[in-house]
CSV table of C-alpha atoms in Angstrom, one decimal:
chain,number,residue,atom,x,y,z
Y,1,MET,CA,-3.1,17.8,3.5
Y,2,GLU,CA,-2.1,19.2,0.1
Y,3,ASP,CA,-1.1,22.9,-0.1
Y,4,ASP,CA,-3.9,23.7,-2.7
Y,5,VAL,CA,-6.6,22.3,-0.5
Y,6,LYS,CA,-8.0,24.5,2.3
Y,7,MET,CA,-10.3,22.9,4.8
Y,8,LYS,CA,-12.8,24.5,7.2
Y,9,CYS,CA,-14.3,22.3,9.9
Y,10,GLY,CA,-16.6,22.8,12.8
Y,11,LEU,CA,-17.7,20.1,15.3
Y,12,GLU,CA,-20.8,19.6,17.3
Y,13,ILE,CA,-19.8,17.4,20.2
Y,14,HIS,CA,-22.3,15.6,22.4
Y,15,VAL,CA,-21.2,13.9,25.6
Y,16,GLN,CA,-23.3,12.5,28.5
Y,17,ILE,CA,-23.3,14.0,31.9
Y,18,ASP,CA,-22.8,11.4,34.6
Y,19,THR,CA,-25.8,12.1,36.7
Y,20,ARG,CA,-27.8,9.5,38.6
Y,21,SER,CA,-31.2,10.6,37.1
Y,22,LYS,CA,-32.3,11.9,33.8
Y,23,LEU,CA,-32.7,15.5,32.7
Y,24,PHE,CA,-36.6,15.8,33.3
Y,25,CYS,CA,-37.4,12.8,35.3
Y,26,THR,CA,-36.1,10.6,38.2
Y,27,CYS,CA,-35.4,7.5,36.1
Y,28,PRO,CA,-31.8,6.3,36.6
Y,29,THR,CA,-29.3,6.7,33.8
Y,30,ASN,CA,-27.4,3.4,33.9
Y,31,TYR,CA,-29.0,2.3,30.7
Y,32,LEU,CA,-26.2,-0.2,29.8
Y,33,ASP,CA,-26.6,-2.2,33.0
Y,34,VAL,CA,-30.3,-3.1,32.8
Y,35,GLU,CA,-32.8,-4.9,30.5
Y,36,PRO,CA,-34.0,-2.8,27.6
Y,37,ASN,CA,-37.0,-0.4,28.3
Y,38,THR,CA,-36.9,-0.8,32.1
Y,39,ASN,CA,-35.4,2.5,33.1
Y,40,VAL,CA,-38.4,4.4,31.7
Y,41,CYS,CA,-41.4,6.3,32.9
Y,42,PRO,CA,-44.3,8.3,31.1
Y,43,ILE,CA,-42.0,11.4,31.0
Y,44,CYS,CA,-39.0,9.9,29.2
Y,45,LEU,CA,-41.4,7.8,27.0
Y,46,GLY,CA,-43.2,11.0,25.9
Y,47,LEU,CA,-46.6,9.6,26.7
Y,48,PRO,CA,-49.6,12.0,26.2
Y,49,GLY,CA,-50.2,14.2,29.3
Y,50,ALA,CA,-46.9,13.4,30.9
Y,51,LYS,CA,-45.2,16.6,32.0
Y,52,PRO,CA,-41.5,17.0,32.5
Y,53,MET,CA,-40.0,17.8,36.0
Y,54,ALA,CA,-37.8,20.7,36.6
Y,55,PRO,CA,-34.4,20.3,34.8
Y,56,ASN,CA,-31.8,18.3,36.7
Y,57,LYS,CA,-29.8,21.0,38.7
Y,58,ARG,CA,-26.6,19.0,38.7
Y,59,ALA,CA,-26.7,18.7,34.9
Y,60,ILE,CA,-27.1,22.4,34.6
Y,61,GLU,CA,-24.1,23.0,37.0
Y,62,VAL,CA,-21.9,20.6,35.0
Y,63,ALA,CA,-22.8,22.4,31.7
Y,64,ILE,CA,-21.7,25.7,33.4
Y,65,MET,CA,-18.4,24.1,34.5
Y,66,VAL,CA,-17.7,22.9,31.0
Y,67,ALA,CA,-18.6,26.2,29.5
Y,68,LYS,CA,-16.3,28.0,32.0
Y,69,MET,CA,-13.4,25.5,31.3
Y,70,LEU,CA,-13.8,26.2,27.6
Y,71,GLY,CA,-13.5,29.9,28.2
Y,72,CYS,CA,-17.1,30.8,27.4
Y,73,LYS,CA,-19.0,33.8,28.7
Y,74,ILE,CA,-21.8,32.4,30.9
Y,75,VAL,CA,-25.3,33.7,30.1
Y,76,LEU,CA,-26.0,35.5,33.4
Y,77,ASP,CA,-29.3,36.9,34.8
Y,78,LYS,CA,-31.2,36.1,31.5
Y,79,GLU,CA,-33.8,33.5,30.9
Y,80,ILE,CA,-32.3,30.3,29.3
Y,81,TYR,CA,-35.2,28.4,27.7
Y,82,PHE,CA,-35.6,24.7,26.8
Y,83,GLN,CA,-36.9,24.4,23.3
Y,84,ARG,CA,-38.6,21.7,21.4
Y,85,LYS,CA,-36.6,20.6,18.3
Y,86,HIS,CA,-39.0,18.7,16.1
Y,87,TYR,CA,-38.1,15.7,13.9
Y,88,ASP,CA,-39.5,12.2,13.4
Y,89,TYR,CA,-37.4,9.2,14.3
Y,90,PRO,CA,-38.2,6.0,16.2
Y,91,ASP,CA,-35.8,6.8,19.1
Y,92,LEU,CA,-37.7,10.1,19.8
Y,93,PRO,CA,-41.1,9.0,21.2
Y,94,SER,CA,-42.5,12.6,21.6
Y,95,GLY,CA,-41.5,13.7,18.1
Y,96,TYR,CA,-39.2,16.4,19.5
Y,97,GLN,CA,-36.0,16.7,21.4
Y,98,ARG,CA,-35.7,19.2,24.2
Y,99,THR,CA,-32.6,21.4,23.9
Y,100,SER,CA,-31.6,24.5,25.7
Y,101,THR,CA,-30.6,27.9,24.4
Y,102,PRO,CA,-26.9,28.7,25.0
Y,103,ILE,CA,-25.5,28.4,28.6
Y,104,GLY,CA,-22.2,29.8,27.6
Y,105,ARG,CA,-20.9,31.6,24.4
Y,106,ASP,CA,-17.9,32.8,22.6
Y,107,GLY,CA,-15.1,30.6,24.3
Y,108,GLU,CA,-11.8,29.2,23.0
Y,109,PHE,CA,-10.0,26.0,23.7
Y,110,LEU,CA,-6.6,25.3,22.2
Y,111,GLY,CA,-7.0,28.1,19.7
Y,112,ILE,CA,-10.4,26.8,18.4
Y,113,GLY,CA,-13.3,29.0,18.9
Y,114,ILE,CA,-16.3,27.7,20.8
Y,115,GLU,CA,-19.6,29.0,19.5
Y,116,GLU,CA,-21.7,27.8,22.4
Y,117,VAL,CA,-22.4,25.2,25.1
Y,118,HIS,CA,-25.9,24.0,25.8
Y,119,LEU,CA,-27.9,21.2,27.3
Y,120,GLU,CA,-30.1,18.7,25.7
Y,121,GLU,CA,-31.7,15.2,26.3
Y,122,ASP,CA,-30.4,12.1,24.7
Y,123,PRO,CA,-32.8,10.1,22.5
Y,124,GLY,CA,-33.3,6.4,22.8
Y,125,GLN,CA,-31.4,3.8,20.9
Y,126,TYR,CA,-32.8,2.5,17.6
Y,127,ASN,CA,-31.5,-0.6,15.8
Y,128,PRO,CA,-32.8,-0.1,12.2
Y,129,SER,CA,-31.7,-3.6,11.1
Y,130,LEU,CA,-33.9,-5.3,13.7
Y,131,GLY,CA,-36.6,-2.5,14.0
Y,132,LEU,CA,-36.1,-2.4,17.7
Y,133,VAL,CA,-36.0,0.6,20.1
Y,134,ASP,CA,-34.6,0.8,23.6
Y,135,TYR,CA,-35.8,3.9,25.5
Y,136,ASN,CA,-33.6,3.4,28.6
Y,137,ARG,CA,-31.2,6.1,27.3
Y,138,SER,CA,-34.0,8.5,26.4
Y,139,GLY,CA,-33.8,11.7,28.6
Y,140,THR,CA,-30.2,11.2,29.7
Y,141,PRO,CA,-28.6,14.6,30.1
Y,142,LEU,CA,-26.2,15.7,27.3
Y,143,ILE,CA,-23.9,18.6,26.9
Y,144,GLU,CA,-23.5,19.9,23.3
Y,145,ILE,CA,-20.3,21.9,22.5
Y,146,VAL,CA,-20.5,23.7,19.1
Y,147,THR,CA,-17.2,24.9,17.8
Y,148,LYS,CA,-16.5,27.6,15.2
Y,149,PRO,CA,-15.3,26.4,11.8
Y,150,ASP,CA,-11.7,27.0,12.9
Y,151,ILE,CA,-10.3,23.5,12.4
Y,152,LYS,CA,-8.1,23.2,9.3
Y,153,SER,CA,-7.0,19.6,9.2
Y,154,PRO,CA,-8.1,16.1,10.4
Y,155,GLU,CA,-5.0,16.0,12.6
Y,156,GLU,CA,-6.0,19.3,14.3
Y,157,ALA,CA,-9.5,17.9,14.9
Y,158,ARG,CA,-8.1,14.7,16.4
Y,159,ALA,CA,-5.7,16.6,18.7
Y,160,PHE,CA,-8.6,19.0,19.8
Y,161,LEU,CA,-10.9,16.0,20.7
Y,162,LYS,CA,-8.1,14.2,22.6
Y,163,ASN,CA,-7.4,17.2,24.7
Y,164,LEU,CA,-11.2,17.8,25.3
Y,165,MET,CA,-11.5,14.2,26.5
Y,166,THR,CA,-8.7,14.9,28.9
Y,167,LEU,CA,-10.5,18.0,30.1
Y,168,PHE,CA,-13.6,15.8,30.7
Y,169,ARG,CA,-11.6,13.3,32.8
Y,170,TYR,CA,-10.4,16.2,35.0
Y,171,LEU,CA,-13.9,17.4,35.5
Y,172,GLY,CA,-14.9,13.9,36.6
Y,173,CYS,CA,-18.7,14.2,35.9
Y,174,LEU,CA,-18.8,13.4,32.2
Y,175,ARG,CA,-18.8,10.0,30.6
Y,176,GLY,CA,-16.1,10.8,28.0
Y,177,GLU,CA,-15.3,9.2,24.7
Y,178,GLY,CA,-17.4,6.1,25.5
Y,179,THR,CA,-20.6,8.2,25.1
Y,180,MET,CA,-19.3,11.0,22.8
Y,181,ARG,CA,-21.0,11.5,19.5
Y,182,ALA,CA,-19.9,14.2,17.1
Y,183,ASP,CA,-21.3,15.8,14.0
Y,184,VAL,CA,-18.8,17.1,11.6
Y,185,ASN,CA,-19.3,20.1,9.4
Y,186,ILE,CA,-16.7,20.4,6.7
Y,187,SER,CA,-16.2,22.5,3.5
Y,188,ILE,CA,-13.1,22.7,1.3
Y,189,ASN,CA,-11.7,25.2,-1.2
Y,190,TYR,CA,-9.7,23.5,-3.9
Y,191,MET,CA,-8.3,25.1,-7.0
Y,192,GLY,CA,-10.1,28.4,-6.2
Y,193,VAL,CA,-13.5,26.5,-6.0
Y,194,GLN,CA,-15.4,26.8,-2.7
Y,195,GLY,CA,-17.5,23.7,-2.0
Y,196,GLU,CA,-20.8,23.9,0.1
Y,197,ARG,CA,-20.8,22.8,3.7
Y,198,VAL,CA,-21.4,19.0,4.3
Y,199,GLU,CA,-22.6,17.7,7.7
Y,200,VAL,CA,-21.7,14.1,8.7
Y,201,LYS,CA,-23.8,12.9,11.6
Y,202,ASN,CA,-23.3,10.7,14.7
Y,203,ILE,CA,-19.6,9.7,14.7
Y,204,ASN,CA,-18.9,8.0,18.0
Y,205,SER,CA,-15.1,8.1,18.3
Y,206,ILE,CA,-12.1,10.4,17.8
Y,207,LYS,CA,-10.7,7.9,15.3
Y,208,GLY,CA,-14.1,8.1,13.4
Y,209,VAL,CA,-13.9,11.9,13.2
Y,210,TYR,CA,-10.4,11.7,11.8
Y,211,LYS,CA,-11.3,9.0,9.2
Y,212,VAL,CA,-14.4,11.0,8.2
Y,213,LEU,CA,-12.5,14.1,7.6
Y,214,LYS,CA,-9.8,12.2,5.7
Y,215,TYR,CA,-12.5,10.6,3.5
Y,216,GLU,CA,-14.5,13.8,3.0
Y,217,LEU,CA,-11.4,15.7,1.9
Y,218,ILE,CA,-10.7,13.2,-0.8
Y,219,ARG,CA,-14.3,12.9,-1.9
Y,220,GLN,CA,-14.9,16.6,-2.1
Y,221,LYS,CA,-11.6,17.3,-3.8
Y,222,ASN,CA,-12.4,14.6,-6.5
Y,223,ILE,CA,-15.8,16.1,-7.2
Y,224,ILE,CA,-14.3,19.6,-7.8
Y,225,LYS,CA,-11.4,18.1,-9.8
Y,226,ARG,CA,-14.0,16.5,-12.2
Y,227,GLY,CA,-15.7,19.9,-12.6
Y,228,GLY,CA,-18.7,19.1,-10.3
Y,229,LYS,CA,-20.2,21.0,-7.4
Y,230,VAL,CA,-20.1,19.8,-3.7
Y,231,LYS,CA,-23.6,20.1,-2.7
Y,232,ARG,CA,-24.9,21.0,0.8
Y,233,GLU,CA,-26.2,17.8,2.4
Y,234,THR,CA,-26.2,15.6,5.5
Y,235,ARG,CA,-24.3,12.4,5.3
Y,236,ALA,CA,-24.1,9.2,7.5
Y,237,PHE,CA,-20.8,7.6,8.6
Y,238,LEU,CA,-20.6,3.9,7.8
Y,239,GLU,CA,-18.1,2.9,10.5
Y,240,SER,CA,-17.6,-0.6,9.3
Y,241,GLN,CA,-16.4,0.7,5.9
Y,242,MET,CA,-14.9,4.0,7.2
Y,243,ILE,CA,-16.9,6.0,4.4
Y,244,THR,CA,-19.7,8.5,4.4
Y,245,LYS,CA,-23.1,8.1,2.6
Y,246,SER,CA,-25.7,10.7,1.5
Y,247,MET,CA,-28.7,10.8,3.7
Y,248,ARG,CA,-30.6,14.0,2.8
Y,249,SER,CA,-30.2,17.6,1.8
Y,250,LYS,CA,-29.0,19.7,4.7
Y,251,GLU,CA,-31.7,20.8,7.2
Y,252,THR,CA,-31.9,24.4,8.4
Y,253,ALA,CA,-33.0,25.5,11.8
Y,254,GLU,CA,-36.4,26.3,10.3
Y,255,ASP,CA,-36.9,22.6,9.4
Y,256,TYR,CA,-36.8,21.7,13.1
Y,257,ARG,CA,-39.6,24.2,13.9
Y,258,TYR,CA,-38.0,25.3,17.3
Y,259,ILE,CA,-40.5,26.5,19.9
Y,260,PRO,CA,-39.9,27.2,23.6
Y,261,ASP,CA,-41.2,24.3,25.6
Y,262,PRO,CA,-44.3,25.6,27.5
Y,263,ASP,CA,-44.0,22.9,30.2
Y,264,ILE,CA,-40.5,23.9,31.5
Y,265,GLN,CA,-39.7,27.1,33.4
Y,266,PRO,CA,-36.7,29.0,32.1
Y,267,ILE,CA,-33.3,28.7,33.9
Y,268,VAL,CA,-31.7,31.9,35.3
Y,269,ILE,CA,-28.0,31.7,36.3
Y,270,THR,CA,-27.2,34.3,38.9
Y,271,LYS,CA,-23.8,35.6,39.9
Y,272,ASP,CA,-24.0,34.0,43.3
Y,273,TRP,CA,-24.9,30.6,41.8
Y,274,LEU,CA,-22.0,30.9,39.3
Y,275,LYS,CA,-19.6,31.8,42.1
Y,276,LYS,CA,-20.5,28.6,44.1
Y,277,ILE,CA,-20.0,26.5,40.9
Y,278,GLU,CA,-16.6,28.2,40.3
Y,279,GLU,CA,-15.5,27.3,43.8
Y,280,GLU,CA,-16.3,23.6,43.2
Y,281,MET,CA,-14.4,23.5,39.8
Y,282,PRO,CA,-11.2,21.4,39.6
Y,283,GLU,CA,-7.9,22.5,38.3
Y,284,THR,CA,-7.8,22.3,34.4
Y,285,PRO,CA,-5.0,20.4,32.6
Y,286,LEU,CA,-3.5,23.7,31.4
Y,287,GLU,CA,-3.5,25.1,34.9
Y,288,LYS,CA,-1.9,22.0,36.3
Y,289,LYS,CA,0.7,22.0,33.6
Y,290,ARG,CA,1.7,25.6,34.4
Y,291,ARG,CA,1.8,24.7,38.1
Y,292,PHE,CA,4.1,21.6,37.5
Y,293,ILE,CA,6.5,23.8,35.6
Y,294,GLU,CA,6.7,26.5,38.3
Y,295,GLU,CA,6.4,24.3,41.4
Y,296,TYR,CA,8.4,21.2,40.4
Y,297,LYS,CA,10.7,22.9,37.7
Y,298,VAL,CA,9.9,20.1,35.2
Y,299,SER,CA,10.2,20.7,31.5
Y,300,GLU,CA,7.3,21.9,29.5
Y,301,LYS,CA,7.2,18.6,27.5
Y,302,ASP,CA,7.4,16.5,30.7
Y,303,ALA,CA,4.6,18.5,32.3
Y,304,GLU,CA,2.5,18.2,29.1
Y,305,VAL,CA,2.8,14.4,29.2
Y,306,LEU,CA,2.2,14.1,32.9
Y,307,VAL,CA,-1.0,16.1,32.9
Y,308,SER,CA,-2.4,14.4,29.7
Y,309,ASP,CA,-3.6,11.7,32.1
Y,310,LEU,CA,-5.2,12.9,35.4
Y,311,ASP,CA,-4.4,9.6,37.1
Y,312,MET,CA,-0.7,10.0,36.1
Y,313,ALA,CA,-0.6,13.6,37.2
Y,314,GLU,CA,-2.0,12.6,40.6
Y,315,LEU,CA,0.3,9.7,40.9
Y,316,PHE,CA,3.3,11.9,40.2
Y,317,GLU,CA,2.2,14.4,42.9
Y,318,ASP,CA,1.5,11.7,45.5
Y,319,VAL,CA,5.0,10.2,44.9
Y,320,ILE,CA,6.8,13.5,45.3
Y,321,LYS,CA,4.9,14.3,48.5
Y,322,THR,CA,6.0,11.0,50.0
Y,323,LEU,CA,9.6,11.1,48.8
Y,324,GLY,CA,10.0,14.8,49.6
Y,325,VAL,CA,10.4,17.7,47.2
Y,326,SER,CA,14.0,17.7,45.9
Y,327,GLU,CA,15.6,18.0,42.5
Y,328,GLU,CA,16.8,14.3,42.6
Y,329,ASN,CA,13.3,13.0,43.7
Y,330,ILE,CA,11.5,15.0,41.1
Y,331,ASN,CA,13.9,13.8,38.3
Y,332,LEU,CA,13.5,10.2,39.5
Y,333,ALA,CA,9.7,10.5,39.6
Y,334,VAL,CA,9.6,12.0,36.1
Y,335,THR,CA,11.9,9.2,34.8
Y,336,TRP,CA,10.0,6.3,36.3
Y,337,ILE,CA,6.4,7.6,35.9
Y,338,ARG,CA,6.5,9.8,32.7
Y,339,ASN,CA,9.0,7.5,30.8
Y,340,GLU,CA,9.2,3.9,32.2
Y,341,LEU,CA,5.7,3.4,33.7
Y,342,ARG,CA,4.0,5.0,30.6
Y,343,ARG,CA,6.1,2.8,28.3
Y,344,ALA,CA,5.0,-0.3,30.1
Y,345,LEU,CA,1.4,0.7,30.3
Y,346,GLN,CA,1.3,1.3,26.5
Y,347,TYR,CA,3.2,-1.9,25.8
Y,348,HIS,CA,0.8,-4.0,27.8
Y,349,LYS,CA,-2.2,-2.0,26.7
Y,350,VAL,CA,-3.3,-1.1,30.2
Y,351,ASP,CA,-4.7,2.2,31.4
Y,352,LEU,CA,-3.2,3.6,34.6
Y,353,TYR,CA,-6.6,3.8,36.4
Y,354,GLU,CA,-7.2,0.1,35.9
Y,355,SER,CA,-3.6,-1.1,36.5
Y,356,GLY,CA,-3.7,-1.3,40.3
Y,357,ILE,CA,-0.6,0.7,40.6
Y,358,LYS,CA,-0.4,2.9,43.7
Y,359,PRO,CA,1.9,5.7,44.7
Y,360,GLU,CA,3.6,3.4,47.2
Y,361,HIS,CA,4.6,1.0,44.4
Y,362,ILE,CA,6.6,3.8,42.7
Y,363,VAL,CA,8.0,5.2,45.9
Y,364,GLU,CA,9.3,1.7,46.8
Y,365,LEU,CA,10.8,1.3,43.4
Y,366,ILE,CA,12.6,4.6,43.5
Y,367,ASN,CA,13.9,3.8,47.0
Y,368,LEU,CA,15.3,0.5,45.7
Y,369,ILE,CA,17.1,2.4,43.0
Y,370,LYS,CA,18.4,5.1,45.3
Y,371,LYS,CA,19.8,2.5,47.8
Y,372,GLU,CA,21.3,0.6,44.9
Y,373,VAL,CA,19.3,-2.5,45.8
Y,374,VAL,CA,18.5,-3.0,42.1
Y,375,SER,CA,20.2,-1.8,39.0
Y,376,GLN,CA,18.5,0.5,36.4
Y,377,LYS,CA,18.0,-2.5,34.0
Y,378,ILE,CA,16.3,-4.6,36.7
Y,379,ALA,CA,14.1,-1.6,37.8
Y,380,LYS,CA,12.8,-1.4,34.2
Y,381,ASN,CA,11.9,-5.0,34.4
Y,382,LEU,CA,10.2,-4.4,37.7
Y,383,VAL,CA,7.9,-1.8,36.2
Y,384,ASP,CA,6.8,-4.3,33.6
Y,385,GLU,CA,6.2,-6.9,36.3
Y,386,ILE,CA,4.1,-4.5,38.4
Y,387,VAL,CA,1.9,-3.7,35.4
Y,388,ILE,CA,1.6,-7.4,34.4
Y,389,ASN,CA,0.5,-8.4,37.9
Y,390,ARG,CA,-1.8,-5.3,38.2
Y,391,GLY,CA,-0.1,-4.0,41.4
Y,392,LYS,CA,-0.7,-7.2,43.4
Y,393,LYS,CA,3.0,-7.6,44.2
Y,394,THR,CA,5.2,-4.7,45.3
Y,395,PRO,CA,8.6,-4.1,43.8
Y,396,LYS,CA,10.4,-5.5,46.9
Y,397,GLU,CA,8.3,-8.7,46.9
Y,398,ILE,CA,9.2,-9.3,43.2
Y,399,VAL,CA,12.9,-8.6,43.9
Y,400,GLU,CA,12.9,-11.1,46.8
Y,401,GLU,CA,10.9,-13.6,44.9
Y,402,LYS,CA,13.2,-13.6,41.8
Y,403,GLY,CA,16.5,-12.8,43.5
Y,404,LEU,CA,17.0,-9.5,41.5
Y,405,THR,CA,19.2,-7.5,43.9
Y,406,VAL,CA,22.5,-5.8,42.7
Y,407,ILE,CA,25.5,-8.0,42.9
Y,408,LYS,CA,27.8,-6.6,45.5
Y,409,ASP,CA,30.4,-9.4,45.3
Y,410,ASP,CA,33.4,-7.8,43.6
Y,411,SER,CA,35.0,-11.2,42.8
Y,412,PHE,CA,31.8,-12.3,41.0
Y,413,LEU,CA,31.8,-9.1,39.0
Y,414,GLU,CA,35.5,-9.4,38.1
Y,415,LYS,CA,34.9,-12.9,36.7
Y,416,ALA,CA,32.1,-11.5,34.5
Y,417,VAL,CA,34.3,-8.7,33.3
Y,418,GLU,CA,37.1,-11.2,32.5
Y,419,GLU,CA,34.6,-13.3,30.6
Y,420,ALA,CA,33.3,-10.3,28.6
Y,421,ILE,CA,36.9,-9.3,27.7
Y,422,LYS,CA,37.8,-12.8,26.8
Y,423,ASN,CA,34.9,-13.5,24.4
Y,424,ASN,CA,34.9,-10.0,22.8
Y,425,SER,CA,38.6,-9.4,21.6
Y,426,LYS,CA,37.4,-7.2,18.6
Y,427,ALA,CA,35.6,-4.7,21.0
Y,428,VAL,CA,38.7,-4.7,23.4
Y,429,GLU,CA,41.0,-3.9,20.4
Y,430,ASP,CA,38.6,-1.2,19.3
Y,431,TYR,CA,38.6,0.4,22.7
Y,432,LEU,CA,42.4,0.3,23.0
Y,433,ASN,CA,42.5,2.0,19.6
Y,434,GLY,CA,40.4,5.0,20.9
Y,435,LYS,CA,36.9,3.8,20.1
Y,436,LYS,CA,35.2,4.8,23.4
Y,437,GLU,CA,31.8,3.4,22.4
Y,438,ALA,CA,33.4,-0.1,22.5
Y,439,LEU,CA,33.4,0.3,26.3
Y,440,ASN,CA,29.6,0.5,26.4
Y,441,PHE,CA,29.4,-2.7,24.2
Y,442,LEU,CA,31.6,-4.6,26.8
Y,443,MET,CA,29.5,-3.2,29.6
Y,444,GLY,CA,26.4,-4.5,27.9
Y,445,GLN,CA,28.1,-7.9,27.7
Y,446,VAL,CA,28.8,-7.9,31.4
Y,447,MET,CA,25.1,-6.9,32.1
Y,448,ARG,CA,24.0,-9.9,29.9
Y,449,ILE,CA,26.3,-12.2,31.9
Y,450,THR,CA,25.0,-10.9,35.2
Y,451,LYS,CA,21.4,-10.9,33.9
Y,452,GLY,CA,21.2,-7.1,34.6
Y,453,ARG,CA,22.2,-7.4,38.3
Y,454,ALA,CA,25.4,-5.5,38.0
Y,455,GLU,CA,25.6,-1.8,38.6
Y,456,PRO,CA,26.6,-0.2,35.2
Y,457,LYS,CA,28.8,2.5,36.8
Y,458,LYS,CA,30.8,-0.1,38.8
Y,459,VAL,CA,31.2,-2.3,35.7
Y,460,ILE,CA,32.6,0.6,33.7
Y,461,GLU,CA,35.1,1.4,36.4
Y,462,MET,CA,36.2,-2.3,36.5
Y,463,LEU,CA,36.5,-2.5,32.7
Y,464,LYS,CA,38.6,0.8,32.6
Y,465,LYS,CA,40.9,-0.5,35.3
Y,466,ARG,CA,41.3,-3.9,33.7
Y,467,LEU,CA,41.9,-2.5,30.2
Y,468,GLY,CA,44.2,0.3,31.4
């Protein structure tokens, strides 16, 4: 971002809670798995006379956990009301959306202030091009996280959301980026001119948030550059074109005519209830990172990468527990999980949780390396093979099937060394003239001849001995 442009951005992030039933009725929440308008009842359809049930207790507890993990102060021993937020839209059958007053306030996550965390119900799904509405989703519990306008660049917003999704994976009871929707509030100061705050609604991916901020920075900057004024408004994100489009002038809280819902009893979070929830809470990524550094003596960067994926962090710990805690085993686990396995997963576009790879695969691989059954080069190929076959074959089975064991026959290796020396006289001459890197080139040629089945250390020794 240019030095003369200052951006202020706040996010309103909505994510579904993974409960079996909806927030105010017992209808199931698996709205994607069933025919349209089948997971519905008079309550979530907003039919006249239908009264909501008491709020889903599990949804409230998850909201408290999220607020705690984001460093918020929980609203204790005070009445938390569900309010009616009025607006007309086809996906909202009752003409209002139920949303709670704050459950947690004044938190902080990665240096970004958290204004509040509260609960609300998801509306249905409206397809304007067809004029069709599916109310299966209506009433699914949502958590809304409102940040302070502390985000100063699109890159910072993207990093914040990625880390937030990691946090949700650790919690295990939120549906993550697949159901995330974010509203972006952005204003800029350019050439000493302060623009009004613009809200962009319903962005459903981290990439989308990043693109919206990039687009709005350019759009608002160009308005100011031409002598115009950035007006306060609500805009829509057209994902197919990666642009925003004006919808209406910005609403205020008064436009929604909030009133406490007279049909729902207030929630009161007691200290005893909060204590029980805290005991149930999992370790956060930041806590796990600190523990990995202290307990396993891994570097801060290695710990950061390992804990960025809960499945990878758990795999690492399971492997260490099986191999035994030692400096050698920890270094090997870091190398083959954090570096090689992660490389293979990214290359083959597979997530660890769907790869079929278990701790025993990595333990077996590391033991093959320690016993010098396979070379480092072959081990790297084995990691790719395990990922490709989704863990259906173990490293040992692949080695036996393809004959990939390290060559122990010295006479065979000596022939390969002679061939490399014979075919690369320039590299030999360079080495004899003091260019030590030429030895690595010759070693690489031997590895090529032996198809990676030679042990590099042994090859180096043979080359040095042969070349004098």
